[in-house]
PDB file of C-alpha atoms in Angstrom:
ATOM      1  CA  MET A   1      66.009 158.142  64.722  1.00  0.00           C
ATOM      2  CA  ALA A   2      69.517 158.980  66.626  1.00  0.00           C
ATOM      3  CA  ASP A   3      70.202 155.382  64.148  1.00  0.00           C
ATOM      4  CA  ASN A   4      69.741 156.793  61.401  1.00  0.00           C
ATOM      5  CA  VAL A   5      71.728 160.093  62.203  1.00  0.00           C
ATOM      6  CA  ILE A   6      74.851 157.480  63.651  1.00  0.00           C
ATOM      7  CA  ARG A   7      74.279 155.486  60.160  1.00  0.00           C
ATOM      8  CA  ASP A   8      74.030 158.742  57.991  1.00  0.00           C
ATOM      9  CA  VAL A   9      77.165 160.127  59.628  1.00  0.00           C
ATOM     10  CA  PHE A  10      79.435 156.513  58.912  1.00  0.00           C
ATOM     11  CA  SER A  11      77.779 155.445  55.428  1.00  0.00           C
ATOM     12  CA  GLY A  12      79.032 158.959  53.708  1.00  0.00           C
ATOM     13  CA  SER A  13      76.587 160.204  52.031  1.00  0.00           C
ATOM     14  CA  GLY A  14      77.824 163.736  51.943  1.00  0.00           C
ATOM     15  CA  THR A  15      74.874 165.000  53.251  1.00  0.00           C
ATOM     16  CA  PRO A  16      74.278 165.865  57.131  1.00  0.00           C
ATOM     17  CA  PRO A  17      70.876 164.815  58.001  1.00  0.00           C
ATOM     18  CA  SER A  18      68.355 167.309  58.721  1.00  0.00           C
ATOM     19  CA  GLY A  19      68.707 170.088  61.120  1.00  0.00           C
ATOM     20  CA  ILE A  20      72.063 169.634  60.510  1.00  0.00           C
ATOM     21  CA  ASP A  21      74.499 172.904  59.575  1.00  0.00           C
ATOM     22  CA  GLY A  22      77.297 170.746  57.584  1.00  0.00           C
ATOM     23  CA  GLY A  23      80.075 173.299  56.952  1.00  0.00           C
ATOM     24  CA  GLY A  24      79.632 176.343  58.425  1.00  0.00           C
ATOM     25  CA  GLY A  25      77.704 177.724  54.709  1.00  0.00           C
ATOM     26  CA  PRO A  26      73.982 178.375  54.587  1.00  0.00           C
ATOM     27  CA  PRO A  27      70.956 178.812  55.049  1.00  0.00           C
ATOM     28  CA  HIS A  28      72.356 178.878  59.742  1.00  0.00           C
ATOM     29  CA  ASP A  29      75.299 181.039  59.415  1.00  0.00           C
ATOM     30  CA  SER A  30      73.384 184.183  58.673  1.00  0.00           C
ATOM     31  CA  ASP A  31      71.798 184.635  62.034  1.00  0.00           C
ATOM     32  CA  MET A  32      75.264 183.666  63.635  1.00  0.00           C
ATOM     33  CA  GLU A  33      76.898 187.118  64.609  1.00  0.00           C
ATOM     34  CA  ARG A  34      73.799 188.533  65.800  1.00  0.00           C
ATOM     35  CA  ARG A  35      72.955 185.310  68.645  1.00  0.00           C
ATOM     36  CA  ILE A  36      76.804 185.251  69.409  1.00  0.00           C
ATOM     37  CA  GLY A  37      76.364 189.055  70.090  1.00  0.00           C
ATOM     38  CA  LYS A  38      73.339 188.206  72.639  1.00  0.00           C
ATOM     39  CA  LEU A  39      74.894 186.000  74.017  1.00  0.00           C
ATOM     40  CA  GLU A  40      78.089 188.557  75.328  1.00  0.00           C
ATOM     41  CA  ASP A  41      75.143 190.735  75.976  1.00  0.00           C
ATOM     42  CA  LYS A  42      73.503 188.136  78.385  1.00  0.00           C
ATOM     43  CA  MET A  43      77.131 187.696  79.776  1.00  0.00           C
ATOM     44  CA  ASP A  44      78.552 191.160  81.235  1.00  0.00           C
ATOM     45  CA  SER A  45      75.152 191.117  83.341  1.00  0.00           C
ATOM     46  CA  VAL A  46      76.017 187.547  84.163  1.00  0.00           C
ATOM     47  CA  GLN A  47      79.208 188.596  84.626  1.00  0.00           C
ATOM     48  CA  ASP A  48      77.876 192.280  87.010  1.00  0.00           C
ATOM     49  CA  ALA A  49      75.712 190.090  89.262  1.00  0.00           C
ATOM     50  CA  LEU A  50      77.853 187.428  90.101  1.00  0.00           C
ATOM     51  CA  ASN A  51      80.679 190.201  90.800  1.00  0.00           C
ATOM     52  CA  ALA A  52      77.704 191.726  93.283  1.00  0.00           C
ATOM     53  CA  ILE A  53      77.584 188.239  95.172  1.00  0.00           C
ATOM     54  CA  GLN A  54      80.930 188.020  95.335  1.00  0.00           C
ATOM     55  CA  VAL A  55      80.916 190.824  97.134  1.00  0.00           C
ATOM     56  CA  THR A  56      77.586 190.068  99.390  1.00  0.00           C
ATOM     57  CA  LEU A  57      80.101 186.829  99.614  1.00  0.00           C
ATOM     58  CA  ALA A  58      82.971 188.811 101.022  1.00  0.00           C
ATOM     59  CA  GLU A  59      80.550 191.060 103.154  1.00  0.00           C
ATOM     60  CA  ILE A  60      79.308 187.402 104.770  1.00  0.00           C
ATOM     61  CA  LYS A  61      82.119 186.486 105.175  1.00  0.00           C
ATOM     62  CA  ALA A  62      83.155 189.640 107.375  1.00  0.00           C
ATOM     63  CA  THR A  63      81.008 189.156 110.273  1.00  0.00           C
ATOM     64  CA  MET A  64      80.860 184.894 110.576  1.00  0.00           C
ATOM     65  CA  ALA A  65      81.294 184.047 113.878  1.00  0.00           C
ATOM     66  CA  THR A  66      84.397 181.590 113.768  1.00  0.00           C
ATOM     67  CA  LYS A  67      84.806 178.314 115.239  1.00  0.00           C
ATOM     68  CA  ASP A  68      86.956 180.017 118.298  1.00  0.00           C
ATOM     69  CA  ASP A  69      83.687 182.344 118.499  1.00  0.00           C
ATOM     70  CA  LEU A  70      81.094 180.206 119.018  1.00  0.00           C
ATOM     71  CA  SER A  71      83.313 178.434 121.980  1.00  0.00           C
ATOM     72  CA  ASN A  72      83.884 181.723 123.844  1.00  0.00           C
ATOM     73  CA  VAL A  73      80.555 181.946 123.591  1.00  0.00           C
ATOM     74  CA  ARG A  74      80.140 177.991 124.670  1.00  0.00           C
ATOM     75  CA  VAL A  75      82.432 178.661 128.220  1.00  0.00           C
ATOM     76  CA  GLU A  76      80.007 182.249 128.472  1.00  0.00           C
ATOM     77  CA  VAL A  77      76.920 180.138 128.168  1.00  0.00           C
ATOM     78  CA  ALA A  78      78.160 177.473 130.528  1.00  0.00           C
ATOM     79  CA  GLU A  79      78.974 179.708 133.067  1.00  0.00           C
ATOM     80  CA  MET A  80      75.975 180.932 133.115  1.00  0.00           C
ATOM     81  CA  LYS A  81      74.203 177.153 132.972  1.00  0.00           C
ATOM     82  CA  GLY A  82      75.816 177.367 136.271  1.00  0.00           C
ATOM     83  CA  ARG A  83      74.865 180.506 137.882  1.00  0.00           C
ATOM     84  CA  ILE A  84      71.727 180.256 137.302  1.00  0.00           C
ATOM     85  CA  ALA A  85      72.121 176.491 138.778  1.00  0.00           C
ATOM     86  CA  LYS A  86      73.422 178.449 142.104  1.00  0.00           C
ATOM     87  CA  LEU A  87      70.451 180.459 141.978  1.00  0.00           C
ATOM     88  CA  PRO A  88      66.660 180.060 144.786  1.00  0.00           C
ATOM     89  CA  SER A  89      64.134 178.225 143.246  1.00  0.00           C
ATOM     90  CA  LEU A  90      60.963 179.881 143.969  1.00  0.00           C
ATOM     91  CA  ALA A  91      60.284 176.945 146.153  1.00  0.00           C
ATOM     92  CA  GLN A  92      63.420 177.741 148.473  1.00  0.00           C
ATOM     93  CA  ILE A  93      61.971 181.479 147.730  1.00  0.00           C
ATOM     94  CA  ALA A  94      58.093 180.755 149.313  1.00  0.00           C
ATOM     95  CA  ALA A  95      59.812 178.868 152.208  1.00  0.00           C
ATOM     96  CA  LEU A  96      62.391 181.425 152.829  1.00  0.00           C
ATOM     97  CA  LEU A  97      59.055 184.431 153.034  1.00  0.00           C
ATOM     98  CA  ALA A  98      56.525 181.810 154.871  1.00  0.00           C
ATOM     99  CA  ILE A  99      59.564 181.094 157.860  1.00  0.00           C
ATOM    100  CA  ALA A 100      60.401 185.211 158.382  1.00  0.00           C
ATOM    101  CA  GLY A 101      56.589 185.648 157.921  1.00  0.00           C
ATOM    102  CA  ALA A 102      56.685 182.877 160.616  1.00  0.00           C
ATOM    103  CA  ILE A 103      59.523 184.259 162.826  1.00  0.00           C
ATOM    104  CA  PHE A 104      57.963 188.300 162.223  1.00  0.00           C
ATOM    105  CA  LYS A 105      54.245 186.231 163.715  1.00  0.00           C
ATOM    106  CA  GLY A 106      55.905 184.791 166.701  1.00  0.00           C
ATOM    107  CA  LEU A 107      57.831 187.896 167.755  1.00  0.00           C
ATOM    108  CA  SER A 108      55.259 189.726 167.590  1.00  0.00           C
ATOM    109  CA  PHE A 109      53.021 187.449 170.051  1.00  0.00           C
ATOM    110  CA  ILE A 110      56.238 187.832 171.984  1.00  0.00           C
ATOM    111  CA  HIS A 111      56.094 191.825 172.236  1.00  0.00           C
ATOM    112  CA  THR A 112      52.420 192.084 173.591  1.00  0.00           C
TER     113      THR A 112
END
């Protein structure tokens, strides 16, 4: 089919293939104004949607963290990890309580 269209265009037959408007005259141009009007109306709504998207993106950008913000958070997290590493573990607390209990028990034997 495409070969026929190309052949017809270059052969100079003078008549365009069916389905293609060849000169702006009837039968295809009568509906063109209505179709263009609909497209223009739809473009107004598309432009409104794009404007709303731009506003939303500006709001998101205003609250978005930067690399500097994230590097500060990284430093703070590293500091907290260091502090947490220095805290006694559950086993250390249990051992401390056992030693304290043994000391109190030993003192109670000495006191009596």
